[in-house]
CSV table of C-alpha atoms in Angstrom, one decimal:
chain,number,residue,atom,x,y,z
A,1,UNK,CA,-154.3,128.3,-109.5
A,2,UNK,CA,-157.4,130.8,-109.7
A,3,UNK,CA,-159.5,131.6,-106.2
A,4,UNK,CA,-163.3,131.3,-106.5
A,5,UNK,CA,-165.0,133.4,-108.9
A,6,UNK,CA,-167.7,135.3,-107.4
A,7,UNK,CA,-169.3,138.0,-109.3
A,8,UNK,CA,-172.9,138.9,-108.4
A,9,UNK,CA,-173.8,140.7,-111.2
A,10,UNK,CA,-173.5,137.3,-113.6
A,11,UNK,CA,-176.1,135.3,-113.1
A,12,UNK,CA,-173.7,132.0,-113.9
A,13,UNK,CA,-171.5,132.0,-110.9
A,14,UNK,CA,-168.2,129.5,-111.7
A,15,UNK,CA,-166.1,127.9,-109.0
A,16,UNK,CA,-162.7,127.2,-109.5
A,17,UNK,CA,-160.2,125.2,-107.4
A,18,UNK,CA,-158.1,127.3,-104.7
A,19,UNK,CA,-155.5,125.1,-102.7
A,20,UNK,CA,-153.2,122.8,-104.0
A,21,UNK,CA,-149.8,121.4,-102.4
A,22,UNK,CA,-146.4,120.3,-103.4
A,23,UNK,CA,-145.2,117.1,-104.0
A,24,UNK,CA,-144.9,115.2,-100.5
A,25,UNK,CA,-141.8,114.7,-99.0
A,26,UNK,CA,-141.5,114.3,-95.0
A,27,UNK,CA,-137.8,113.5,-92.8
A,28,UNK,CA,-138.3,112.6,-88.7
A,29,UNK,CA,-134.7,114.1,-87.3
A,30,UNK,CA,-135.5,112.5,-84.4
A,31,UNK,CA,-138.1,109.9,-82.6
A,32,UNK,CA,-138.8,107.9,-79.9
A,33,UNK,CA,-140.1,104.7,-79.7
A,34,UNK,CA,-143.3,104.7,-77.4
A,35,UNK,CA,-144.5,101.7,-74.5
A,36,UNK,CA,-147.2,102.4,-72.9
A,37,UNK,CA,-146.3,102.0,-68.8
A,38,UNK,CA,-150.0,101.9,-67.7
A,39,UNK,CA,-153.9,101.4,-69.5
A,40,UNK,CA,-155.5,102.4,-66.8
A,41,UNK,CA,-159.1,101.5,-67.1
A,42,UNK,CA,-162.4,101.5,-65.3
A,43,UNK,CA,-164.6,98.9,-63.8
A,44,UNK,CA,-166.5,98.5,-66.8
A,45,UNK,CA,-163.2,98.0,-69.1
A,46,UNK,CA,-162.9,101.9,-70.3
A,47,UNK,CA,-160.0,103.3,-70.9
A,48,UNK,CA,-159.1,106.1,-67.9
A,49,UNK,CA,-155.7,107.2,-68.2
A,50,UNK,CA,-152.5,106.2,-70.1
A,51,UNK,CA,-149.0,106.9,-68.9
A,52,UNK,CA,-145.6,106.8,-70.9
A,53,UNK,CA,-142.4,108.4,-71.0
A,54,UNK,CA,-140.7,109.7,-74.0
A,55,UNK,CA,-138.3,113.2,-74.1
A,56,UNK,CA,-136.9,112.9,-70.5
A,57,UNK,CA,-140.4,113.7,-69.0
A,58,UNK,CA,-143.8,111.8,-68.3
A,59,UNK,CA,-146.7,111.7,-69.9
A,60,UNK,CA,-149.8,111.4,-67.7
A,61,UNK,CA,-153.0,111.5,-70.1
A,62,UNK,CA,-156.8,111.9,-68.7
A,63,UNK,CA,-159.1,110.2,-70.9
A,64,UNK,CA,-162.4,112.1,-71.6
A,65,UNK,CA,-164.1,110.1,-73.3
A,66,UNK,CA,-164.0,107.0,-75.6
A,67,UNK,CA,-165.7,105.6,-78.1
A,68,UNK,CA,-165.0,102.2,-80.5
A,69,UNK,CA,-163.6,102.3,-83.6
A,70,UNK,CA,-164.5,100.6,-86.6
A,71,UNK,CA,-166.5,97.5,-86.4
A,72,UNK,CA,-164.3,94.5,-86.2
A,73,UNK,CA,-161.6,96.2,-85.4
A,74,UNK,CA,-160.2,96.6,-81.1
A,75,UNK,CA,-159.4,100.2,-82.0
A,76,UNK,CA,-160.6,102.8,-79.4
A,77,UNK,CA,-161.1,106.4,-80.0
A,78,UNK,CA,-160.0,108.6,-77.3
A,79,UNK,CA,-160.0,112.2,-76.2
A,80,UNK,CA,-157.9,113.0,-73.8
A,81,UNK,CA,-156.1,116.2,-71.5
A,82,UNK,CA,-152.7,116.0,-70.1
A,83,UNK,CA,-152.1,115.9,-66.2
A,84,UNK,CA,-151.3,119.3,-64.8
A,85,UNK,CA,-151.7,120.9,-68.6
A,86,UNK,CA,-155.6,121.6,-69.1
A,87,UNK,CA,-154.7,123.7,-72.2
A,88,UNK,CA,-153.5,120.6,-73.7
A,89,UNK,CA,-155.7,118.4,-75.7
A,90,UNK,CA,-155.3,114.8,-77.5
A,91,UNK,CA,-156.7,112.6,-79.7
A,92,UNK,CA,-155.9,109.3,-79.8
A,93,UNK,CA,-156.5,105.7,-81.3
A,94,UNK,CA,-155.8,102.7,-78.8
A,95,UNK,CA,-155.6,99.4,-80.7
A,96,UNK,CA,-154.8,96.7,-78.2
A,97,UNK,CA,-151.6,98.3,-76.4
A,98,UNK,CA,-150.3,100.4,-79.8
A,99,UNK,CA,-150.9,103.8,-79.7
A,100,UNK,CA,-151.5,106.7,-82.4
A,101,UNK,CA,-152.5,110.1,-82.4
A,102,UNK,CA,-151.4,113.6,-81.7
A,103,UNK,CA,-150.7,115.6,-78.5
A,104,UNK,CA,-151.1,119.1,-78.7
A,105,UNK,CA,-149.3,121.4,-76.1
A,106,UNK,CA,-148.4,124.7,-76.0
A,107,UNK,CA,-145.7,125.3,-78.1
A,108,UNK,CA,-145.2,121.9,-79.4
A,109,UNK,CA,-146.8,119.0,-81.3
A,110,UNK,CA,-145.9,115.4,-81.0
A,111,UNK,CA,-147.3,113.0,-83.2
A,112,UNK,CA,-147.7,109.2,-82.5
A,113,UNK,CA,-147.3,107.1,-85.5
A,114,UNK,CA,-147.2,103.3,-86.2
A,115,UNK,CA,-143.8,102.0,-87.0
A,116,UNK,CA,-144.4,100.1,-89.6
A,117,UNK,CA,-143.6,101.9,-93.1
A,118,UNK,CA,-141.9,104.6,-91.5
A,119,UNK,CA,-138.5,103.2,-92.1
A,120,UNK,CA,-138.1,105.7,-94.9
A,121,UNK,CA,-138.9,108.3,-93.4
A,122,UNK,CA,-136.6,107.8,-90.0
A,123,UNK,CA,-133.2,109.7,-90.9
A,124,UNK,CA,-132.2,108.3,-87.1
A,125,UNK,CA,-132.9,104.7,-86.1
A,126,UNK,CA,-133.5,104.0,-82.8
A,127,UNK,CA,-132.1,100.7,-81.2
A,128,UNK,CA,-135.4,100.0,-79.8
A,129,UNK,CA,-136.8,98.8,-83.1
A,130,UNK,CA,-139.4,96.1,-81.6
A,131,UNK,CA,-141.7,99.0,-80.4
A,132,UNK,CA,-144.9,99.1,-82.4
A,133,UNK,CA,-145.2,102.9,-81.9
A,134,UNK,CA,-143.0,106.0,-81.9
A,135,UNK,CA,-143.1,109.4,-81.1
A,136,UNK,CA,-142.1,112.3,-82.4
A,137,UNK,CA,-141.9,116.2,-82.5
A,138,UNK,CA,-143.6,118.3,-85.1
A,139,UNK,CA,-140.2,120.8,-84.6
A,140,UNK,CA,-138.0,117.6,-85.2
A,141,UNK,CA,-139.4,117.2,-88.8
A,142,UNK,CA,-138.4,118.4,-92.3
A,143,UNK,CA,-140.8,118.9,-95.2
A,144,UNK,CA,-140.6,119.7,-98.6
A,145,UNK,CA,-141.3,123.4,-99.0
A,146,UNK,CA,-144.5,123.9,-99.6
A,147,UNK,CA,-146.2,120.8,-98.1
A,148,UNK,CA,-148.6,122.9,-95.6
A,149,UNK,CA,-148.6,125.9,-98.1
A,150,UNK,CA,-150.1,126.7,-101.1
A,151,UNK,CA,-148.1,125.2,-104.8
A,152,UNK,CA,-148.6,129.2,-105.9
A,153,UNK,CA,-146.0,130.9,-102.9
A,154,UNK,CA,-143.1,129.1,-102.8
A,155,UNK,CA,-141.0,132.2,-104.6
A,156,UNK,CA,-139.5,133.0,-101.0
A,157,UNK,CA,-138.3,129.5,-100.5
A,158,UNK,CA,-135.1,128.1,-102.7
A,159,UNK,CA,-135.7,125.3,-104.7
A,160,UNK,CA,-133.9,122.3,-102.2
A,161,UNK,CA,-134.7,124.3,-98.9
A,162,UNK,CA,-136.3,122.1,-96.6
A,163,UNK,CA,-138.6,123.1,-94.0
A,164,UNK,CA,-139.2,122.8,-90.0
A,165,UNK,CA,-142.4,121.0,-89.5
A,166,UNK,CA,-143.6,123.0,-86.8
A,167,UNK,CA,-143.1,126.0,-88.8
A,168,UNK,CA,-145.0,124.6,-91.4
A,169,UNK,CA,-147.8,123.9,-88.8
A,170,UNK,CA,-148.0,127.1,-87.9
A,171,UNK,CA,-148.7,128.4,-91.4
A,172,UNK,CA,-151.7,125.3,-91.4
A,173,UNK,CA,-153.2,127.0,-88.6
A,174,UNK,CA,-152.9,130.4,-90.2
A,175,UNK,CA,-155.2,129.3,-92.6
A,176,UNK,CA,-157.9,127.2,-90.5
A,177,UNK,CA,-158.1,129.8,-87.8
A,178,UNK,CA,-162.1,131.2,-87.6
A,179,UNK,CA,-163.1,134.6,-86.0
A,180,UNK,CA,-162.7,134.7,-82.2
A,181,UNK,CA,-166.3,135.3,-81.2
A,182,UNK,CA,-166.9,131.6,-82.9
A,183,UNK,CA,-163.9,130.4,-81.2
A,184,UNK,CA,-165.5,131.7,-77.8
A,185,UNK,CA,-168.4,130.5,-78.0
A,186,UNK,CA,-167.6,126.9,-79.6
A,187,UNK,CA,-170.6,124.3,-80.6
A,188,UNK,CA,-170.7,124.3,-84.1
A,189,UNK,CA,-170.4,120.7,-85.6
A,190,UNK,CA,-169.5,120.4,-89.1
A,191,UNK,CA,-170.1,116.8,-90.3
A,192,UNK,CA,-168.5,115.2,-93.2
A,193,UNK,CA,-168.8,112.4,-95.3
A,194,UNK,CA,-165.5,111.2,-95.9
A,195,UNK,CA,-164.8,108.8,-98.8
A,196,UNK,CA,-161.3,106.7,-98.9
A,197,UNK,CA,-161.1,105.6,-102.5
A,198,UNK,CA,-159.7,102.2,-104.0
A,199,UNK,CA,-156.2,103.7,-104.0
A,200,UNK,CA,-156.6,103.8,-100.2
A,201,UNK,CA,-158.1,100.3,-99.8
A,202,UNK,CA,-155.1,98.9,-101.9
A,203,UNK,CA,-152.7,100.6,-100.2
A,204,UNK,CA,-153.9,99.9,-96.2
A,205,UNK,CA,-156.9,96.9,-96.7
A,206,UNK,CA,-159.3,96.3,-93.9
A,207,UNK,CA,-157.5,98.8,-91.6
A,208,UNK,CA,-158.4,101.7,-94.2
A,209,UNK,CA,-161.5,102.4,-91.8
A,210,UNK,CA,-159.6,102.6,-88.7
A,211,UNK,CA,-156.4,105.2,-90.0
A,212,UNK,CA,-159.6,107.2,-91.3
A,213,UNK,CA,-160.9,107.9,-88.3
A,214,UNK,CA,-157.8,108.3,-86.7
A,215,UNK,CA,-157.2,111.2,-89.1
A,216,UNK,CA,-160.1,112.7,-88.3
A,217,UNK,CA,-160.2,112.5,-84.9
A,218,UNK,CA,-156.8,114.7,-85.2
A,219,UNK,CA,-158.8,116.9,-87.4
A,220,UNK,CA,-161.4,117.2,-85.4
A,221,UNK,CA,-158.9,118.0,-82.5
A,222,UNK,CA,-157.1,120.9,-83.9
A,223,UNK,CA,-160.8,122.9,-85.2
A,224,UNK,CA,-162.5,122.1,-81.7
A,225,UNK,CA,-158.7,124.0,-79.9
A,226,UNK,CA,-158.2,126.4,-82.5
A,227,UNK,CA,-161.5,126.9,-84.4
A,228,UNK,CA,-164.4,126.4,-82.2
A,229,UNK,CA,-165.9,124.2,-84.8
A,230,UNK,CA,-166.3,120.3,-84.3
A,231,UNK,CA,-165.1,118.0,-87.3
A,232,UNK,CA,-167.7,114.8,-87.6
A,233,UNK,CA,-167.3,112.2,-89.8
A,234,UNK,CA,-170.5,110.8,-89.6
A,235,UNK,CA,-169.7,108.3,-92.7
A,236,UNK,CA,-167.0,106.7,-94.3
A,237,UNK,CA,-167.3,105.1,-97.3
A,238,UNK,CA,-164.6,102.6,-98.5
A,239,UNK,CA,-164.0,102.0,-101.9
A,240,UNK,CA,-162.9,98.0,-102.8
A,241,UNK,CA,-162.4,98.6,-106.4
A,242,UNK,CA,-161.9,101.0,-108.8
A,243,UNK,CA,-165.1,100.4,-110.6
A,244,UNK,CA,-166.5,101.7,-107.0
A,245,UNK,CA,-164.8,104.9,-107.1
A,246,UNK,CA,-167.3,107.7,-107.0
A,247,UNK,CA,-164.6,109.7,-109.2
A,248,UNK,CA,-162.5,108.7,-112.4
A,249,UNK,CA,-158.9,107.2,-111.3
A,250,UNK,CA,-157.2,110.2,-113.3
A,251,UNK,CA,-154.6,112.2,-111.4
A,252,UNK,CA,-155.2,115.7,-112.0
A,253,UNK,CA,-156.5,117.7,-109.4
A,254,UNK,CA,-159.0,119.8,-110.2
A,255,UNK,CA,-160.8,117.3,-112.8
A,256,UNK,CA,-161.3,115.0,-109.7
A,257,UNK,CA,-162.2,117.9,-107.4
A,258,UNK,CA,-165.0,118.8,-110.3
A,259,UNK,CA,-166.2,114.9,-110.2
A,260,UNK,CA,-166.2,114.4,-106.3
A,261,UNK,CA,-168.3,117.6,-106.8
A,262,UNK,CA,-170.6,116.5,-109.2
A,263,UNK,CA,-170.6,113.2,-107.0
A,264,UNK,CA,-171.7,115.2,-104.3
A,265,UNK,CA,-174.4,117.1,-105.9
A,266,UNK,CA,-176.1,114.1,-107.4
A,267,UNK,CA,-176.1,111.8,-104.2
A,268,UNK,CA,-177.1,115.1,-101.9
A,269,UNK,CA,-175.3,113.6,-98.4
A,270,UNK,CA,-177.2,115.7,-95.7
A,271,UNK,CA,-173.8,116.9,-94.3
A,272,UNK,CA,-171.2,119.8,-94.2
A,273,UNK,CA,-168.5,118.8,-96.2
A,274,UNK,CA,-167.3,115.6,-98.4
A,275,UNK,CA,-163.7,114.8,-98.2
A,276,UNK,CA,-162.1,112.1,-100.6
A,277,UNK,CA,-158.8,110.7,-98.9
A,278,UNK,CA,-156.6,109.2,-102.0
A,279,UNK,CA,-153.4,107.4,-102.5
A,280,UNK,CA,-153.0,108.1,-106.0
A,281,UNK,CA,-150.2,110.4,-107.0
A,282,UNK,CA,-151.8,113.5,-107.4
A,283,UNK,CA,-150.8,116.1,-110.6
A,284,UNK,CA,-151.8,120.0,-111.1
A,285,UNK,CA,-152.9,120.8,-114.7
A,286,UNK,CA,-148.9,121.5,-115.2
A,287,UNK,CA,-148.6,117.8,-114.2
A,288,UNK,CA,-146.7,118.6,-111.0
A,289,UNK,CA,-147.6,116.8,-108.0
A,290,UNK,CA,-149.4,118.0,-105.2
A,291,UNK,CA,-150.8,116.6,-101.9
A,292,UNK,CA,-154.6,118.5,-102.0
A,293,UNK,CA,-157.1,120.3,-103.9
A,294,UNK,CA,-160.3,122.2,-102.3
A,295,UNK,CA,-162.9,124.7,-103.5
A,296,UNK,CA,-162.8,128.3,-101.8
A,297,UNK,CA,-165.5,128.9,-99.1
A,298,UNK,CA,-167.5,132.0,-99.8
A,299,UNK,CA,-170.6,133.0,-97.6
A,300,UNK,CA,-173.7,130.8,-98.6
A,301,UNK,CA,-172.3,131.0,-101.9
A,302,UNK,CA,-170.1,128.1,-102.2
A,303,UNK,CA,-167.6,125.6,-99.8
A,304,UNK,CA,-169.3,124.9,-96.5
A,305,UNK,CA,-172.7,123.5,-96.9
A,306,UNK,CA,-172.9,124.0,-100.6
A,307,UNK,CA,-174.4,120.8,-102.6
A,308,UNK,CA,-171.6,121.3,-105.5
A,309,UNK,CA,-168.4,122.9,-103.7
A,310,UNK,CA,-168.4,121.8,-100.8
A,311,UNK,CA,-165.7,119.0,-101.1
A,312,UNK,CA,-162.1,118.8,-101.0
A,313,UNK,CA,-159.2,116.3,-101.8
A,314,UNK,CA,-156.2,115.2,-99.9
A,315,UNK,CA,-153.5,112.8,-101.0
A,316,UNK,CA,-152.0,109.7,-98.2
A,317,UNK,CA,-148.5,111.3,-96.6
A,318,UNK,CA,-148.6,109.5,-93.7
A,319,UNK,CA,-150.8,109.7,-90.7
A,320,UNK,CA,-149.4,112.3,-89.1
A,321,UNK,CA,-148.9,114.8,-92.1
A,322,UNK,CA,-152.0,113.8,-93.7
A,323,UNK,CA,-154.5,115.1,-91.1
A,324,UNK,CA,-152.6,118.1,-91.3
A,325,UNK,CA,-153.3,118.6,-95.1
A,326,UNK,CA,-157.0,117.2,-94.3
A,327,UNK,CA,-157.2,120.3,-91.8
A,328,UNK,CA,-155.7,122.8,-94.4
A,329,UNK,CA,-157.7,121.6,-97.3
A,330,UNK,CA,-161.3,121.8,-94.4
A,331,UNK,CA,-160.1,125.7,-93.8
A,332,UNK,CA,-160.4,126.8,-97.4
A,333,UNK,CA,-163.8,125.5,-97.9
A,334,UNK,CA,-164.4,127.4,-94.5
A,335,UNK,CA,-162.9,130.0,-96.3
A,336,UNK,CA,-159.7,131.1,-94.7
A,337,UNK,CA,-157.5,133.1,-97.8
A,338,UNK,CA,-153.6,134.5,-97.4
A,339,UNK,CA,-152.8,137.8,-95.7
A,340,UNK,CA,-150.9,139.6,-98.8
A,341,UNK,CA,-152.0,137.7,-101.3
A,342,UNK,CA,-152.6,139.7,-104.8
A,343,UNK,CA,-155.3,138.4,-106.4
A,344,UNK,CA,-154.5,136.7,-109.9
A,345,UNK,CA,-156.3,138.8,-112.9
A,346,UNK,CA,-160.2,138.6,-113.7
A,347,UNK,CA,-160.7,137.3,-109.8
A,348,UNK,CA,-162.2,139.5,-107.4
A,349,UNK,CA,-160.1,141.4,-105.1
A,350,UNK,CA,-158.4,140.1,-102.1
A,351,UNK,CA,-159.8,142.0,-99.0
A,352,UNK,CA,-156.8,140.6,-97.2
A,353,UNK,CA,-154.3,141.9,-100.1
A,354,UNK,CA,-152.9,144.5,-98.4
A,355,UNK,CA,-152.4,143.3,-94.3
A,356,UNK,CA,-148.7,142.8,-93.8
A,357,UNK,CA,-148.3,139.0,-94.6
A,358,UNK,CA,-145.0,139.0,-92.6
A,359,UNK,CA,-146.9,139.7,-89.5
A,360,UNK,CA,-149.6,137.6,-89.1
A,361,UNK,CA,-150.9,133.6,-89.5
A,362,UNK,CA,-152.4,134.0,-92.9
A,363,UNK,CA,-149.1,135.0,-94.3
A,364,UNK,CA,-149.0,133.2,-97.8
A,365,UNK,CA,-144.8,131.8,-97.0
A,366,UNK,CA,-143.4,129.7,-94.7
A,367,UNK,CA,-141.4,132.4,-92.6
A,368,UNK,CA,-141.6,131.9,-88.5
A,369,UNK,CA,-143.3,129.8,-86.3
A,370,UNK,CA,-143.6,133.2,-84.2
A,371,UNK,CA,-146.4,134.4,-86.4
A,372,UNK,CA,-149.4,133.3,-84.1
A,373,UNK,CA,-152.4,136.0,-84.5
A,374,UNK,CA,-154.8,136.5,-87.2
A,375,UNK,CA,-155.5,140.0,-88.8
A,376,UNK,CA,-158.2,142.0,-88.4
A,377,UNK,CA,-159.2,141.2,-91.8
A,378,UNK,CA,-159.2,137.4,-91.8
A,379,UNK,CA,-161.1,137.1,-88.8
A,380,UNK,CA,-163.7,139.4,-91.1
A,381,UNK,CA,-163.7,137.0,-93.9
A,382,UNK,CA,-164.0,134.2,-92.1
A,383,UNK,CA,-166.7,135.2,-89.5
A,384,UNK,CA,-168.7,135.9,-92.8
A,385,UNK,CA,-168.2,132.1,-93.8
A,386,UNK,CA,-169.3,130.8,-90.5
A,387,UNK,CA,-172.4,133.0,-89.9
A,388,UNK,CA,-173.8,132.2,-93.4
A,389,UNK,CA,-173.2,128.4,-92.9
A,390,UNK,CA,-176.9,127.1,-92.1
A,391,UNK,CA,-176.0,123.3,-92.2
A,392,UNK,CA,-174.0,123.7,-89.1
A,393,UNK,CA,-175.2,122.6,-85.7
A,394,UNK,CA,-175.0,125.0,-83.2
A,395,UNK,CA,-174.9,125.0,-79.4
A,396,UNK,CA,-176.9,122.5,-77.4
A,397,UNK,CA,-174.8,119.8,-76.5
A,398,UNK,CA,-175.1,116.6,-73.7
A,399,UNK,CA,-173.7,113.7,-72.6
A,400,UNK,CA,-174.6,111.0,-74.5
A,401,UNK,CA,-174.4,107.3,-73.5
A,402,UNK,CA,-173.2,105.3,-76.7
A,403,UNK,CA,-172.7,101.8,-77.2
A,404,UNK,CA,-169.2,100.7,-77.7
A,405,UNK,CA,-168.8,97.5,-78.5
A,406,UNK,CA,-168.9,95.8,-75.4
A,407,UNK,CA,-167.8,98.6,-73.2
A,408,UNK,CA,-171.5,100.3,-72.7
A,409,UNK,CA,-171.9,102.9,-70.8
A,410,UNK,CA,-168.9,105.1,-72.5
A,411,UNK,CA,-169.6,108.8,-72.5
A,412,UNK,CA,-168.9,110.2,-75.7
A,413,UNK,CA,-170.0,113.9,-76.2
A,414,UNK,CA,-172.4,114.8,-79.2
A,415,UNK,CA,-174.9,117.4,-80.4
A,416,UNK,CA,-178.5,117.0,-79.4
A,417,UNK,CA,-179.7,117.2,-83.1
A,418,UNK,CA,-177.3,114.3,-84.1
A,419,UNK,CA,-177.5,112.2,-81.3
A,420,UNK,CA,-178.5,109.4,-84.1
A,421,UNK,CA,-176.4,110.5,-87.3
A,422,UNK,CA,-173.0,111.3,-85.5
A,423,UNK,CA,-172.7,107.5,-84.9
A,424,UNK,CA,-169.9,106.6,-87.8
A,425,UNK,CA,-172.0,105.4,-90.3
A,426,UNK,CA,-169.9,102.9,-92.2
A,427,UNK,CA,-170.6,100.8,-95.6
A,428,UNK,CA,-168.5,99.7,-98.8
A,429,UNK,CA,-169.1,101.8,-102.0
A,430,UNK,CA,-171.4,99.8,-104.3
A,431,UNK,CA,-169.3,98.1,-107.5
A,432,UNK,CA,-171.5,99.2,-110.5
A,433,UNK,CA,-170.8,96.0,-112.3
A,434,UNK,CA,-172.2,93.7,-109.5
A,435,UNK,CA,-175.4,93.7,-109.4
A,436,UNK,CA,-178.0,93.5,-106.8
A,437,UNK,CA,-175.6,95.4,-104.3
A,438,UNK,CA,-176.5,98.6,-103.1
């Protein structure tokens, strides 16, 4: 795995592949199944508040704002705050009374997850099977080592140690954190066109939509907190078949990465960032299986903005671990690197190489969930990323009335300048050997 090759005095400048992760493999200690004890809603049929108990306390949620989800579907997009916790944020997905999402307090994570094809991954089962959701803590999970780190670290970790989720959450933030004077003064929007491939539409059918801007909206929830930067889908293509796929239906990594790019280049989306969510079983050029692939961000050279690089590649874990990977894979085309990382030979130095990577988020190893600042240094690199990103919409923001199905009147907050294109734009891919379809 090589970082981005930048070297000023070529005029051929060549991008290579920075993040990839290991082979997927999540374990829930301990859950809870969820029932919802009040929807409160409005006069006009918006959600208000939801209310639900689950780890000996209550769980009082203020809804923000709302917005529908994908057409056809009852799914409602929510933002939320916790009762007596303004810290706190949420984003959540109502479907009817079934609940997913992620709560974010300090300290602690819980994710909300459908039941349904979680069996597996349920090393307690709970007798109140019939729930359609359950709950859990990111602390009360076990991943494969590796999972929210980089395939190239892993030399600290032994070969069958698992690791705490919530430690592994905190390495993800270590490396989608942005400079604090961005995080301050917040209203940057980064939009993306996010493609689910045929893989995806096989795997989850006419609810593929739906679970993709669920994971999103988690995204989007952990840059606004953390990041100051907004995460907007503002399309979501849907592959049906394979002849639809905008890449080839090989496995390795950074062969697809180079064709999403290519993709990208050639069809000129007028946003941020393309994603491609995947359910294939995704291979490094050793054929060992990872869970993401994303170019390096480097400042108005390549990542962020850029017609070629800027796209990245995350592989289906599961809703809850999957937005996590979707965040991680987002930072390094932000270009976030590793505090103490050497840089491999004929790349270009590592500003960063040096900081103590014990001490700080951008450490390159799962090691403590106590490591919650960023170094001097990666703030630095990262401010650079930001500053230089031009396709970015900046402050002016308002309250914008949008139409949700049936529920008008919803307040759903969105930049001036895309009061139009951040409505989810959504369409099927085109198959090339139908014709007339566009």
């Amino acid at each position: 795995m090589r970082s981005t090759l930048l070297n000023l005095t070529l005029i051929l400048i060549t991008f290579q592949p920075l993040s990839t992760f290991a082979d997927p493999d999540v374990s829930i200690l301990y859950h809870e199944s969820l029932e919802l004890l009040e929807i409160g809603r409005a006069s006009d049929g918006s959600v208000e508040r939801l209310t639900f108990d689950a780890f000996g306390r209550r769980f009082s949620l203020r809804i923000e704002s709302s917005r529908a989800g994908a057409a056809g579907s009852n799914a409602q997009l929510l933002k939320a705050r916790l009762a007596n916790a303004p810290d706190a944020w949420a984003r959540l997905t109502l479907r009817g009374e079934t609940l997913t999402g992620i709560i974010d307090e300090d300290g602690e994570s819980y994710i909300i997850e459908q039941r349904q094809g979680l069996d597996a991954d349920l090393l307690v089962q709970n007798e109140r099977s019939d729930s359609p959701s359950i709950i859990y803590r990111l602390s009360d999970t076990l991943v494969t080592p590796g999972l929210l780190a980089c395939d190239d670290h892993r030399e600290g970790e032994l070969p069958n140690q698992r690791v705490n989720g919530k430690t592994a959450y905190a390495k993800l933030t270590a490396e989608i954190g942005a400079a604090s004077d961005v995080a301050e003064t917040g209203g940057y929007v980064a939009t993306v066109d996010v493609i689910a491939d045929s893989h995806m539409f096989e795997w989850l059918g006419e609810d593929t939509e739906v679970f993709i801007q669920d994971l999103f909206a988690t995204v989007d929830g952990i840059y606004s907190a953390q990041v100051g930067v907004a995460i907007e889908p503002v399309t979501i293509d849907v592959s049906t078949s394979l002849a639809s796929d905008p890449v080839s239906d090989h496995r390795e990594g950074s062969g697809l990465l180079d064709g999403l790019g290519n993709w990208r280049r050639s069809h000129q989306p007028m946003t941020a960032l393309t994603h491609l969510v995947t359910n294939r079983r995704l291979q490094n050029d050793q054929g060992q299986s990872i869970a993401g692939i994303s170019f390096l961000g480097s400042p108005g050279r390549s990542g962020v903005c850029d017609a070629r690089t800027g796209v990245s590649i995350s592989e289906w874990i599961g809703s809850g671990m999957t937005a996590l990977v979707i965040a991680h894979e987002l930072g390094h085309n932000f270009g976030a690197k590793h505090d103490g990382e050497r840089a491999e030979q004929g790349d270009p130095p590592n500003p960063c190489e040096y900081v103590g990577s014990d001490e700080y988020l951008m450490s390159p190893m799962l090691r403590s969930g106590r490591n919650d600042r960023f170094s001097q240094c990666s703030l630095e690199q990262m401010d650079k990323v930001i500053a230089a990103a031009s396709c970015l919409s900046s402050t002016l923001r308002q309250e914008a009335s949008v139409s949700s199905g049936g529920a008008s009147g919803l307040h759903w907050t969105v930049p001036l300048a895309l009061m139009v294109a951040a409505r989810i734009r959504r369409r099927r891919m085109p198959d090339p050997s139908a014709t007339g379809v566009m």
